Amino acid sequence: MRGKMKVIVNIILIGVVLLFATGYRFNSQYANNGMRGHMSGPNVSNFGRHHRDESHMGRNGSSRNDNNFDSFSGRGSMHHTNVPRFEEIKGENNKLKLPEILEPDFERENEVSYTLKTQTGETQLKEGKKTATMGYNGSYLGPILKMRKGQTVHIKTENNLSEETTFHWHGLKIPSDVDGGPHSPVEPNQAAQINFEVNQEAATLWFHPHALGTTAEQVYYGLAGLIYVEDEQTDRLDLPKEYGVNDFPLILQDRNLDENNQLDYERAYNPDGVYGSTLLVNGTLNPYVEVKNEKVRLRLVNGSNARNYQLALNNQTSFYQIASDGGFLEEPFEMTSLVLAPGERAEIIIDLEDYPEGEAIQLVDGETTVLDIGVKGTTDVKKELPRKLNAIPVRETSDSLPVKKMTLAGMGYMVSIDGKQFDMDRIDMEETQGETAIWEIYNAPDMMGGMAHPFHVHGLQFKIISRDGKTPPLNEQGWKDTVLIEAGETVQLELEFPEKGIFMYHCHILEHEDVGMMGQVEVK
Ligand code: C2O
Ligand code: CU
Ligand code: CU
């Protein structure tokens, strides 16, 4: 009897292993859990990602074959993330589009007021047919909202979509009732007025929708914009700050444009993240800028649903990172390569002072050109980079705080935090306003290695204490709100919530967030 039982148990175990290995995701049980909201949704109920990839490629034409799918080179992520390579689209070189700086409805020294509206529209993303898109105050992406530390900000948010949305201010340290999480939907043809105070230092932040189950899709169609927080540091530091001249925002997004130049989210859908084979920067295909032979500042924003970038210069020379998610680094950090995960920002300086007129340099991600920078026009003005950019407080480590542990796990529809998926009626963590907390986040690998997750927390800027027990590199020692955690890695964060309320923390692979890789912390 016992021998027979053992055999049966073994058969069942082998069966389960095989089901996982062949890509079966046990989807049906999660497909209707409400996370995807009203969306008719991609029809993936019984098949894993690989099946969908094949059908997607098939419809895109047989010329796309396996060599367009490069195994992700990250540690142990072989099987999980078949990240499509970028396809080169030759012939079209476009001047980098620059988001407009939004004109305030009114502005006084201590107060500024804006109107921000979601809408649908059509955008020329690629030669040929226009693409049906979404945007803020325009057809694709959004304007830059400038605000100053100490200012009271009023924003009239208006939703002109035919579905609900929210207005989330990624990186702002504001109370949860104006943070724009899934608790604060704005229904179609409705408006909501929000007011808050800017209580944080200069930084490049961004905004995007955060409605329950539809974040990824709305971002994919174009809903994202920038916030520039400015303060005395901005005024004082002698850094490139002429917008569109030597200071450029670069919103990096990968998209799939079909044979009719359309973004078809459902067709591209993959619960482990939608990747695209076309790189757009501020919505520009193959972008270039022309600058003088001076120092140039790039404000990099990874606005992609799932893709990580590894940025470098094509001639392997170094550049300087000056800011991370939440503000300036202590000092400029010289580097030759920078990884940027979804949700993360970094400001870098490229020094072109010794470049002759007519020379060009490319910011690249592997083989792909992200931005072509041509030197046109000269200047004799040479500037030293400021040595000291910021003063970031260091905590007394003598106070031993309790370490709160959290585990990220799973893939596809199974992603979870501490074995749970998002439930708006459940509080997962509790913290006290103004008190320092230590979170230790472990990204548990699975039998296929696991995958990296960019972990983001709302309502604050945190600091990375350690990666696998080691002090992080200098460019990760500044203010952060999103941190990439590799499979098998443990990251410790030091957090202090400045405001009360219920805040989200989640994976910033937007499909993971929508599936439910998200929790809530209540700050009292
Ligand atoms: Cu960009 Cu909940 O975040
Ligand atoms: Cu956020
Ligand atoms: Cu994730």
Short mmCIF file of C-alpha atoms and ligand atoms in Angstrom, two decimals:
data_model
loop_
_atom_site.label_atom_id
_atom_site.label_comp_id
_atom_site.label_asym_id
_atom_site.label_seq_id
_atom_site.Cartn_x
_atom_site.Cartn_y
_atom_site.Cartn_z
CA MET A 1 0.00 0.00 0.00
CA ARG A 2 2.58 2.55 1.07
CA GLY A 3 4.70 1.82 -1.98
CA LYS A 4 1.74 2.40 -4.24
CA MET A 5 0.94 5.74 -2.55
CA LYS A 6 4.51 6.82 -3.00
CA VAL A 7 4.34 6.08 -6.72
CA ILE A 8 1.11 8.05 -7.07
CA VAL A 9 2.52 10.99 -5.16
CA ASN A 10 5.59 10.94 -7.35
CA ILE A 11 3.52 10.89 -10.51
CA ILE A 12 1.53 13.87 -9.27
CA LEU A 13 4.71 15.75 -8.39
CA ILE A 14 6.26 15.05 -11.77
CA GLY A 15 3.05 16.17 -13.42
CA VAL A 16 3.12 19.47 -11.54
CA VAL A 17 6.76 20.04 -12.46
CA LEU A 18 6.01 19.31 -16.11
CA LEU A 19 3.04 21.66 -16.11
CA PHE A 20 5.25 24.49 -14.85
CA ALA A 21 8.07 23.62 -17.20
CA THR A 22 5.82 23.71 -20.23
CA GLY A 23 4.60 27.13 -19.37
CA TYR A 24 1.17 26.31 -17.99
CA ARG A 25 0.43 29.10 -15.59
CA PHE A 26 -2.65 27.92 -13.73
CA ASN A 27 -4.10 31.06 -15.13
CA SER A 28 -7.76 30.39 -15.08
CA GLN A 29 -7.91 30.63 -11.32
CA TYR A 30 -6.46 34.14 -11.46
CA ALA A 31 -7.88 35.35 -14.73
CA ASN A 32 -11.14 36.34 -13.12
CA ASN A 33 -9.98 37.63 -9.79
CA GLY A 34 -11.03 41.12 -10.65
CA MET A 35 -7.54 42.53 -10.89
CA ARG A 36 -7.89 43.28 -14.54
CA GLY A 37 -11.02 45.27 -13.93
CA HIS A 38 -13.38 45.75 -16.82
CA MET A 39 -10.88 44.85 -19.49
CA SER A 40 -12.02 42.18 -21.78
CA GLY A 41 -8.42 41.32 -21.42
CA PRO A 42 -5.97 39.33 -23.35
CA ASN A 43 -7.19 35.85 -23.92
CA VAL A 44 -4.50 33.93 -22.18
CA SER A 45 -6.63 31.80 -19.96
CA ASN A 46 -5.01 28.48 -20.64
CA PHE A 47 -1.73 29.04 -22.31
CA GLY A 48 1.57 30.30 -21.11
CA ARG A 49 3.60 33.07 -22.47
CA HIS A 50 5.55 31.06 -25.02
CA HIS A 51 2.45 30.07 -26.83
CA ARG A 52 1.39 33.70 -27.06
CA ASP A 53 4.78 34.80 -28.26
CA GLU A 54 4.55 32.37 -31.12
CA SER A 55 1.13 33.45 -32.22
CA HIS A 56 2.12 37.08 -31.89
CA MET A 57 5.14 36.57 -34.05
CA GLY A 58 3.23 34.55 -36.55
CA ARG A 59 0.84 37.38 -37.12
CA ASN A 60 3.68 39.80 -37.45
CA GLY A 61 5.10 37.91 -40.35
CA SER A 62 7.38 34.98 -40.65
CA SER A 63 10.49 37.07 -41.06
CA ARG A 64 10.54 37.51 -37.34
CA ASN A 65 12.07 34.42 -35.97
CA ASP A 66 13.81 33.25 -32.88
CA ASN A 67 16.82 35.43 -33.22
CA ASN A 68 14.68 38.42 -32.43
CA PHE A 69 14.23 36.95 -29.00
CA ASP A 70 17.32 37.28 -26.99
CA SER A 71 17.57 35.51 -23.69
CA PHE A 72 17.79 38.08 -20.96
CA SER A 73 21.37 38.23 -19.89
CA GLY A 74 20.57 38.93 -16.26
CA ARG A 75 21.42 36.37 -13.64
CA GLY A 76 19.29 33.26 -13.77
CA SER A 77 16.49 34.76 -15.82
CA MET A 78 16.93 32.58 -18.86
CA HIS A 79 13.59 31.00 -19.19
CA HIS A 80 11.37 33.68 -17.79
CA THR A 81 12.08 36.70 -19.84
CA ASN A 82 12.55 36.27 -23.51
CA VAL A 83 13.11 39.94 -24.03
CA PRO A 84 12.67 40.86 -27.69
CA ARG A 85 15.56 42.72 -29.19
CA PHE A 86 14.98 46.08 -30.72
CA GLU A 87 14.40 46.03 -34.43
CA GLU A 88 16.21 48.70 -36.32
CA ILE A 89 13.98 50.95 -38.32
CA LYS A 90 16.30 52.62 -40.76
CA GLY A 91 15.90 55.81 -42.70
CA GLU A 92 13.88 57.68 -40.17
CA ASN A 93 15.91 59.97 -37.99
CA ASN A 94 13.84 62.34 -35.98
CA LYS A 95 14.60 65.30 -33.89
CA LEU A 96 13.95 64.38 -30.26
CA LYS A 97 10.45 65.47 -29.27
CA LEU A 98 10.41 67.55 -26.12
CA PRO A 99 7.44 67.58 -23.79
CA GLU A 100 6.13 71.07 -23.29
CA ILE A 101 6.50 72.69 -19.92
CA LEU A 102 2.94 73.09 -18.74
CA GLU A 103 1.77 76.66 -18.38
CA PRO A 104 0.28 77.10 -14.89
CA ASP A 105 -3.32 78.29 -14.61
CA PHE A 106 -1.86 80.68 -12.10
CA GLU A 107 1.32 80.97 -10.17
CA ARG A 108 2.43 82.94 -7.16
CA GLU A 109 5.55 82.54 -5.16
CA ASN A 110 4.11 79.93 -2.86
CA GLU A 111 1.41 78.50 -5.03
CA VAL A 112 0.97 77.01 -8.45
CA SER A 113 -2.08 75.63 -10.20
CA TYR A 114 -2.33 73.26 -13.18
CA THR A 115 -4.95 71.46 -15.23
CA LEU A 116 -4.12 67.97 -16.41
CA LYS A 117 -6.45 66.04 -18.68
CA THR A 118 -6.31 62.51 -20.00
CA GLN A 119 -7.44 62.05 -23.57
CA THR A 120 -7.22 59.73 -26.51
CA GLY A 121 -5.76 60.86 -29.81
CA GLU A 122 -3.64 59.98 -32.79
CA THR A 123 0.11 60.34 -32.91
CA GLN A 124 2.67 60.08 -35.68
CA LEU A 125 5.02 57.62 -34.01
CA LYS A 126 6.36 56.07 -37.20
CA GLU A 127 6.21 56.91 -40.90
CA GLY A 128 2.90 55.95 -42.40
CA LYS A 129 -0.31 55.58 -40.45
CA LYS A 130 -0.85 57.48 -37.26
CA THR A 131 -1.17 55.48 -34.05
CA ALA A 132 -4.18 55.55 -31.74
CA THR A 133 -2.75 56.70 -28.43
CA MET A 134 -3.51 58.24 -25.05
CA GLY A 135 -1.95 61.31 -23.53
CA TYR A 136 -2.25 64.14 -21.03
CA ASN A 137 -3.22 67.50 -22.53
CA GLY A 138 -2.20 66.06 -25.89
CA SER A 139 -2.29 62.84 -27.85
CA TYR A 140 0.76 61.07 -26.43
CA LEU A 141 2.63 61.31 -23.10
CA GLY A 142 2.20 64.53 -21.16
CA PRO A 143 3.71 67.88 -20.32
CA ILE A 144 6.24 68.66 -17.60
CA LEU A 145 4.78 69.95 -14.35
CA LYS A 146 7.22 72.22 -12.62
CA MET A 147 6.86 72.78 -8.90
CA ARG A 148 9.06 74.25 -6.24
CA LYS A 149 9.85 73.03 -2.79
CA GLY A 150 7.61 74.88 -0.36
CA GLN A 151 4.92 75.59 -2.94
CA THR A 152 1.31 74.58 -2.54
CA VAL A 153 0.28 72.80 -5.71
CA HIS A 154 -3.27 72.65 -7.04
CA ILE A 155 -4.00 70.26 -9.84
CA LYS A 156 -7.32 69.92 -11.55
CA THR A 157 -7.32 66.39 -12.92
CA GLU A 158 -9.78 65.57 -15.64
CA ASN A 159 -10.51 62.23 -17.22
CA ASN A 160 -11.61 62.32 -20.85
CA LEU A 161 -11.11 58.61 -21.45
CA SER A 162 -13.99 56.17 -21.68
CA GLU A 163 -12.62 54.22 -18.74
CA GLU A 164 -11.55 55.09 -15.21
CA THR A 165 -8.05 56.25 -14.49
CA THR A 166 -6.08 57.73 -11.61
CA PHE A 167 -3.37 60.38 -11.44
CA HIS A 168 -0.41 59.00 -9.52
CA TRP A 169 2.60 61.19 -8.73
CA HIS A 170 5.46 58.74 -8.64
CA GLY A 171 8.07 59.92 -6.16
CA LEU A 172 6.16 62.75 -4.50
CA LYS A 173 6.07 62.72 -0.72
CA ILE A 174 2.40 63.55 -0.28
CA PRO A 175 -0.55 62.24 1.76
CA SER A 176 -2.19 59.10 0.41
CA ASP A 177 -5.52 60.75 -0.41
CA VAL A 178 -3.80 62.76 -3.18
CA ASP A 179 -1.29 60.10 -4.20
CA GLY A 180 -3.55 58.73 -6.94
CA GLY A 181 -3.35 55.05 -6.09
CA PRO A 182 -6.11 52.59 -7.03
CA HIS A 183 -8.24 54.00 -4.18
CA SER A 184 -8.73 57.25 -6.03
CA PRO A 185 -10.28 56.57 -9.43
CA VAL A 186 -11.47 59.43 -11.60
CA GLU A 187 -14.40 58.19 -13.66
CA PRO A 188 -14.89 59.04 -17.35
CA ASN A 189 -15.87 62.69 -17.88
CA GLN A 190 -15.20 63.48 -14.26
CA ALA A 191 -12.74 65.86 -12.70
CA ALA A 192 -11.08 65.96 -9.32
CA GLN A 193 -9.20 68.75 -7.63
CA ILE A 194 -6.16 67.88 -5.59
CA ASN A 195 -3.94 70.07 -3.45
CA PHE A 196 -0.68 69.31 -1.72
CA GLU A 197 2.51 70.89 -0.54
CA VAL A 198 5.90 70.15 -1.99
CA ASN A 199 8.05 69.03 0.92
CA GLN A 200 11.01 67.56 -0.85
CA GLU A 201 14.16 68.49 -2.65
CA ALA A 202 14.84 68.98 -6.34
CA ALA A 203 14.27 65.82 -8.39
CA THR A 204 12.95 64.50 -11.66
CA LEU A 205 9.75 62.61 -10.89
CA TRP A 206 6.96 61.37 -13.09
CA PHE A 207 3.25 60.74 -13.13
CA HIS A 208 1.16 57.96 -14.60
CA PRO A 209 -2.19 56.20 -14.08
CA HIS A 210 -2.62 53.64 -11.32
CA ALA A 211 -6.17 52.35 -11.68
CA LEU A 212 -6.93 48.84 -10.51
CA GLY A 213 -5.80 46.37 -13.15
CA THR A 214 -5.39 48.84 -16.02
CA THR A 215 -2.17 50.67 -15.18
CA ALA A 216 -0.02 48.77 -17.66
CA GLU A 217 -2.39 49.20 -20.56
CA GLN A 218 -2.93 52.92 -20.03
CA VAL A 219 0.79 53.58 -19.68
CA TYR A 220 1.42 51.47 -22.77
CA TYR A 221 -0.91 53.63 -24.85
CA GLY A 222 0.94 56.75 -23.74
CA LEU A 223 -0.16 57.99 -20.33
CA ALA A 224 2.95 59.25 -18.56
CA GLY A 225 4.45 62.65 -17.88
CA LEU A 226 7.19 64.36 -15.91
CA ILE A 227 7.45 66.44 -12.77
CA TYR A 228 10.43 68.66 -12.17
CA VAL A 229 10.78 69.61 -8.53
CA GLU A 230 13.06 72.60 -8.09
CA ASP A 231 14.57 74.26 -5.04
CA GLU A 232 17.57 76.35 -3.91
CA GLN A 233 19.89 73.54 -4.96
CA THR A 234 18.59 73.85 -8.51
CA ASP A 235 19.31 77.58 -8.44
CA ARG A 236 22.68 77.28 -6.77
CA LEU A 237 24.30 74.36 -8.58
CA ASP A 238 26.12 75.25 -11.76
CA LEU A 239 24.70 72.44 -13.87
CA PRO A 240 23.34 72.42 -17.41
CA LYS A 241 19.73 73.61 -17.05
CA GLU A 242 18.69 75.13 -20.36
CA TYR A 243 15.72 73.06 -21.39
CA GLY A 244 16.15 71.53 -24.84
CA VAL A 245 19.59 73.10 -25.22
CA ASN A 246 21.81 71.27 -22.74
CA ASP A 247 19.17 69.70 -20.47
CA PHE A 248 16.92 67.03 -21.98
CA PRO A 249 14.38 64.62 -20.51
CA LEU A 250 14.49 61.14 -22.04
CA ILE A 251 11.47 58.96 -21.39
CA LEU A 252 12.49 55.48 -22.53
CA GLN A 253 9.69 53.19 -23.66
CA ASP A 254 9.61 50.06 -25.76
CA ARG A 255 6.52 49.44 -27.83
CA ASN A 256 5.16 47.07 -30.44
CA LEU A 257 3.84 48.78 -33.52
CA ASP A 258 1.90 46.40 -35.71
CA GLU A 259 1.68 46.38 -39.49
CA ASN A 260 -0.81 49.27 -39.29
CA ASN A 261 1.40 51.19 -36.87
CA GLN A 262 -1.01 50.44 -34.02
CA LEU A 263 -0.26 49.62 -30.41
CA ASP A 264 -2.25 46.51 -29.70
CA TYR A 265 -1.91 45.88 -25.99
CA GLU A 266 -3.97 42.75 -25.87
CA ARG A 267 -1.99 41.19 -28.68
CA ALA A 268 1.30 42.12 -27.03
CA TYR A 269 0.10 41.01 -23.61
CA ASN A 270 2.35 38.92 -21.45
CA PRO A 271 1.71 38.61 -17.71
CA ASP A 272 5.45 38.80 -17.09
CA GLY A 273 5.64 42.18 -18.78
CA VAL A 274 4.96 43.59 -22.20
CA TYR A 275 8.15 44.23 -24.13
CA GLY A 276 8.32 45.99 -27.45
CA SER A 277 10.69 45.72 -30.36
CA THR A 278 10.60 49.45 -31.08
CA LEU A 279 12.30 51.94 -28.81
CA LEU A 280 10.66 55.33 -28.43
CA VAL A 281 12.24 58.21 -26.55
CA ASN A 282 9.68 60.87 -25.61
CA GLY A 283 7.61 59.18 -28.31
CA THR A 284 10.37 59.71 -30.89
CA LEU A 285 11.69 56.95 -33.11
CA ASN A 286 15.46 57.09 -33.78
CA PRO A 287 15.87 60.44 -32.04
CA TYR A 288 18.74 62.85 -32.35
CA VAL A 289 19.67 66.13 -30.70
CA GLU A 290 22.18 68.77 -31.70
CA VAL A 291 24.16 70.45 -28.98
CA LYS A 292 27.19 72.65 -28.51
CA ASN A 293 30.51 71.27 -27.31
CA GLU A 294 29.55 71.56 -23.69
CA LYS A 295 28.32 69.44 -20.81
CA VAL A 296 24.92 67.97 -21.52
CA ARG A 297 22.45 66.76 -18.92
CA LEU A 298 20.09 63.89 -19.65
CA ARG A 299 17.20 63.16 -17.31
CA LEU A 300 16.55 59.50 -17.90
CA VAL A 301 13.18 58.04 -17.03
CA ASN A 302 12.41 54.38 -17.58
CA GLY A 303 8.74 54.59 -18.50
CA SER A 304 8.66 51.10 -20.00
CA ASN A 305 6.23 48.49 -18.78
CA ALA A 306 8.89 45.89 -18.08
CA ARG A 307 12.20 46.45 -19.85
CA ASN A 308 15.48 47.19 -18.10
CA TYR A 309 18.05 49.27 -19.95
CA GLN A 310 21.78 49.13 -19.68
CA LEU A 311 22.92 52.50 -20.87
CA ALA A 312 26.38 53.42 -22.06
CA LEU A 313 28.11 55.62 -24.60
CA ASN A 314 29.03 54.00 -27.89
CA ASN A 315 32.71 54.95 -27.51
CA GLN A 316 32.79 53.46 -24.00
CA THR A 317 33.79 56.76 -22.45
CA SER A 318 32.50 57.60 -19.02
CA PHE A 319 29.72 59.89 -17.94
CA TYR A 320 28.58 61.14 -14.56
CA GLN A 321 25.42 60.32 -12.70
CA ILE A 322 24.33 63.35 -10.69
CA ALA A 323 20.86 62.38 -9.48
CA SER A 324 18.84 59.28 -8.67
CA ASP A 325 15.07 58.89 -8.24
CA GLY A 326 14.55 61.39 -5.45
CA GLY A 327 17.26 64.00 -5.88
CA PHE A 328 20.91 64.81 -6.37
CA LEU A 329 23.58 62.37 -5.31
CA GLU A 330 26.09 63.49 -2.74
CA GLU A 331 28.63 64.00 -5.55
CA PRO A 332 28.85 63.20 -9.27
CA PHE A 333 29.53 59.51 -9.80
CA GLU A 334 31.69 58.57 -12.78
CA MET A 335 30.54 55.46 -14.60
CA THR A 336 30.56 53.78 -18.01
CA SER A 337 27.30 51.86 -17.73
CA LEU A 338 24.02 52.42 -15.96
CA VAL A 339 21.15 50.00 -15.40
CA LEU A 340 17.72 51.59 -15.30
CA ALA A 341 14.68 49.50 -14.34
CA PRO A 342 11.03 50.44 -14.93
CA GLY A 343 10.04 53.37 -12.72
CA GLU A 344 13.62 54.45 -12.02
CA ARG A 345 15.15 57.79 -12.98
CA ALA A 346 18.74 58.95 -13.24
CA GLU A 347 20.25 62.22 -14.32
CA ILE A 348 23.55 62.00 -16.10
CA ILE A 349 26.07 64.47 -17.47
CA ILE A 350 27.91 63.78 -20.70
CA ASP A 351 30.96 65.95 -21.16
CA LEU A 352 31.31 67.04 -24.79
CA GLU A 353 33.69 69.93 -24.15
CA ASP A 354 36.54 68.28 -26.03
CA TYR A 355 34.45 67.18 -28.97
CA PRO A 356 35.03 68.98 -32.27
CA GLU A 357 32.17 70.38 -34.26
CA GLY A 358 30.59 67.73 -36.45
CA GLU A 359 31.40 64.87 -34.09
CA ALA A 360 28.59 62.68 -32.79
CA ILE A 361 28.23 60.35 -29.86
CA GLN A 362 25.48 57.88 -29.11
CA LEU A 363 23.79 56.89 -25.92
CA VAL A 364 23.20 53.18 -26.41
CA ASP A 365 21.48 50.20 -24.84
CA GLY A 366 23.55 47.28 -26.08
CA GLU A 367 23.45 47.44 -29.86
CA THR A 368 20.58 49.89 -29.94
CA THR A 369 21.03 53.62 -30.25
CA VAL A 370 18.91 55.40 -27.67
CA LEU A 371 19.92 58.94 -28.64
CA ASP A 372 22.24 60.35 -31.24
CA ILE A 373 23.99 63.46 -29.93
CA GLY A 374 25.61 65.60 -32.59
CA VAL A 375 27.95 68.48 -31.82
CA LYS A 376 26.90 71.49 -33.77
CA GLY A 377 28.05 74.92 -32.82
CA THR A 378 30.83 75.68 -30.39
CA THR A 379 31.28 77.55 -27.17
CA ASP A 380 34.37 78.51 -25.23
CA VAL A 381 32.62 78.27 -21.91
CA LYS A 382 34.09 75.39 -19.94
CA LYS A 383 32.51 74.35 -16.70
CA GLU A 384 33.69 72.18 -13.90
CA LEU A 385 31.06 69.88 -12.49
CA PRO A 386 30.29 70.86 -8.90
CA ARG A 387 32.11 68.46 -6.58
CA LYS A 388 29.42 68.49 -3.95
CA LEU A 389 25.84 68.24 -5.09
CA ASN A 390 23.89 67.34 -1.99
CA ALA A 391 24.10 66.45 1.67
CA ILE A 392 22.29 63.22 2.31
CA PRO A 393 21.82 62.49 6.01
CA VAL A 394 23.23 59.25 7.35
CA ARG A 395 21.36 57.43 10.09
CA GLU A 396 23.06 56.57 13.35
CA THR A 397 23.42 52.83 13.03
CA SER A 398 23.66 52.49 16.78
CA ASP A 399 19.88 52.35 17.02
CA SER A 400 18.99 48.79 16.16
CA LEU A 401 15.60 48.80 14.53
CA PRO A 402 13.49 45.72 13.92
CA VAL A 403 13.91 44.35 10.41
CA LYS A 404 10.63 43.69 8.62
CA LYS A 405 10.98 40.96 6.04
CA MET A 406 9.17 40.62 2.78
CA THR A 407 9.43 38.02 0.01
CA LEU A 408 8.82 38.56 -3.68
CA ALA A 409 8.02 35.39 -5.57
CA GLY A 410 6.50 33.81 -8.61
CA MET A 411 6.02 34.71 -12.19
CA GLY A 412 3.18 35.42 -14.58
CA TYR A 413 -0.18 35.23 -12.87
CA MET A 414 1.44 33.68 -9.80
CA VAL A 415 3.50 36.71 -8.73
CA SER A 416 3.10 37.55 -5.07
CA ILE A 417 4.46 39.47 -2.12
CA ASP A 418 4.64 37.29 0.98
CA GLY A 419 2.50 34.73 -0.81
CA LYS A 420 -0.35 37.20 -1.28
CA GLN A 421 -1.78 39.16 -4.16
CA PHE A 422 -3.21 42.64 -3.89
CA ASP A 423 -6.41 43.09 -1.92
CA MET A 424 -7.65 46.61 -1.39
CA ASP A 425 -9.44 45.51 1.77
CA ARG A 426 -6.32 44.13 3.40
CA ILE A 427 -3.53 46.09 5.09
CA ASP A 428 -0.25 44.26 4.72
CA MET A 429 2.14 46.45 6.68
CA GLU A 430 1.93 49.11 9.35
CA GLU A 431 4.31 51.97 9.94
CA THR A 432 4.38 55.12 12.02
CA GLN A 433 4.60 58.52 10.43
CA GLY A 434 8.05 60.06 10.76
CA GLU A 435 9.71 56.96 12.20
CA THR A 436 12.48 55.06 10.50
CA ALA A 437 11.73 51.50 9.45
CA ILE A 438 13.92 48.81 7.92
CA TRP A 439 12.44 46.56 5.24
CA GLU A 440 14.33 43.55 4.03
CA ILE A 441 13.11 42.33 0.69
CA TYR A 442 14.07 38.94 -0.60
CA ASN A 443 13.45 38.01 -4.21
CA ALA A 444 12.94 34.25 -4.03
CA PRO A 445 14.17 32.38 -7.08
CA ASP A 446 12.10 29.48 -8.36
CA MET A 447 13.10 26.30 -10.11
CA MET A 448 13.72 28.17 -13.33
CA GLY A 449 15.87 30.81 -11.72
CA GLY A 450 13.34 33.54 -11.11
CA MET A 451 13.36 37.07 -12.43
CA ALA A 452 14.36 40.55 -11.33
CA HIS A 453 11.61 42.79 -9.92
CA PRO A 454 11.81 46.59 -9.62
CA PHE A 455 10.33 47.24 -6.18
CA HIS A 456 8.64 50.62 -5.67
CA VAL A 457 7.15 52.28 -2.60
CA HIS A 458 4.71 55.21 -2.70
CA GLY A 459 4.73 58.30 -0.55
CA LEU A 460 8.43 58.57 0.27
CA GLN A 461 12.02 58.40 -0.86
CA PHE A 462 13.96 55.59 0.77
CA LYS A 463 17.61 54.67 1.02
CA ILE A 464 19.18 51.37 0.04
CA ILE A 465 21.13 50.09 3.04
CA SER A 466 22.51 46.95 1.44
CA ARG A 467 22.36 44.46 -1.40
CA ASP A 468 23.07 40.95 -0.13
CA GLY A 469 24.62 42.50 2.95
CA LYS A 470 26.93 44.78 0.99
CA THR A 471 26.82 48.55 0.76
CA PRO A 472 25.33 49.51 -2.62
CA PRO A 473 27.39 51.41 -5.22
CA LEU A 474 27.63 55.18 -4.77
CA ASN A 475 24.96 55.95 -7.35
CA GLU A 476 22.52 53.94 -5.22
CA GLN A 477 23.33 55.73 -2.01
CA GLY A 478 21.05 58.67 -2.74
CA TRP A 479 17.27 58.99 -2.54
CA LYS A 480 15.37 56.21 -4.25
CA ASP A 481 11.76 55.17 -4.66
CA THR A 482 12.34 52.16 -6.91
CA VAL A 483 15.00 49.49 -6.60
CA LEU A 484 15.75 46.59 -8.93
CA ILE A 485 16.05 43.35 -6.95
CA GLU A 486 17.64 40.45 -8.78
CA ALA A 487 16.43 36.87 -8.37
CA GLY A 488 17.95 35.45 -5.21
CA GLU A 489 18.96 38.86 -3.94
CA THR A 490 18.12 40.42 -0.58
CA VAL A 491 17.90 44.19 -0.35
CA GLN A 492 17.55 46.22 2.83
CA LEU A 493 15.82 49.58 2.70
CA GLU A 494 15.62 52.37 5.21
CA LEU A 495 12.26 54.12 4.98
CA GLU A 496 10.49 56.93 6.71
CA PHE A 497 6.97 57.82 5.67
CA PRO A 498 6.46 61.56 6.01
CA GLU A 499 2.67 61.41 5.64
CA LYS A 500 -0.21 59.35 7.01
CA GLY A 501 -2.51 57.12 5.05
CA ILE A 502 -2.52 53.95 2.99
CA PHE A 503 0.29 53.65 0.46
CA MET A 504 1.05 51.06 -2.20
CA TYR A 505 4.27 49.15 -2.61
CA HIS A 506 4.66 46.98 -5.66
CA CYS A 507 6.68 45.58 -8.49
CA HIS A 508 7.04 48.23 -11.22
CA ILE A 509 6.81 45.68 -14.01
CA LEU A 510 3.39 47.08 -14.70
CA GLU A 511 1.85 43.75 -15.67
CA HIS A 512 3.02 42.31 -12.35
CA GLU A 513 1.47 45.23 -10.53
CA ASP A 514 -1.83 44.72 -12.36
CA VAL A 515 -1.82 40.98 -11.70
CA GLY A 516 -1.46 41.75 -7.99
CA MET A 517 2.21 41.97 -7.03
CA MET A 518 1.30 44.84 -4.75
CA GLY A 519 0.66 45.42 -1.08
CA GLN A 520 -0.54 48.23 1.17
CA VAL A 521 1.20 49.87 4.07
CA GLU A 522 -0.87 51.88 6.49
CA VAL A 523 1.00 54.78 8.02
CA LYS A 524 -0.44 56.02 11.31
CU1 C2O B 1 5.08 54.45 -10.65
CU2 C2O B 1 2.69 52.71 -7.95
O1 C2O B 1 3.90 53.59 -9.31
CU CU B 2 4.56 55.41 -7.43
CU CU B 3 7.80 41.84 -10.93
#
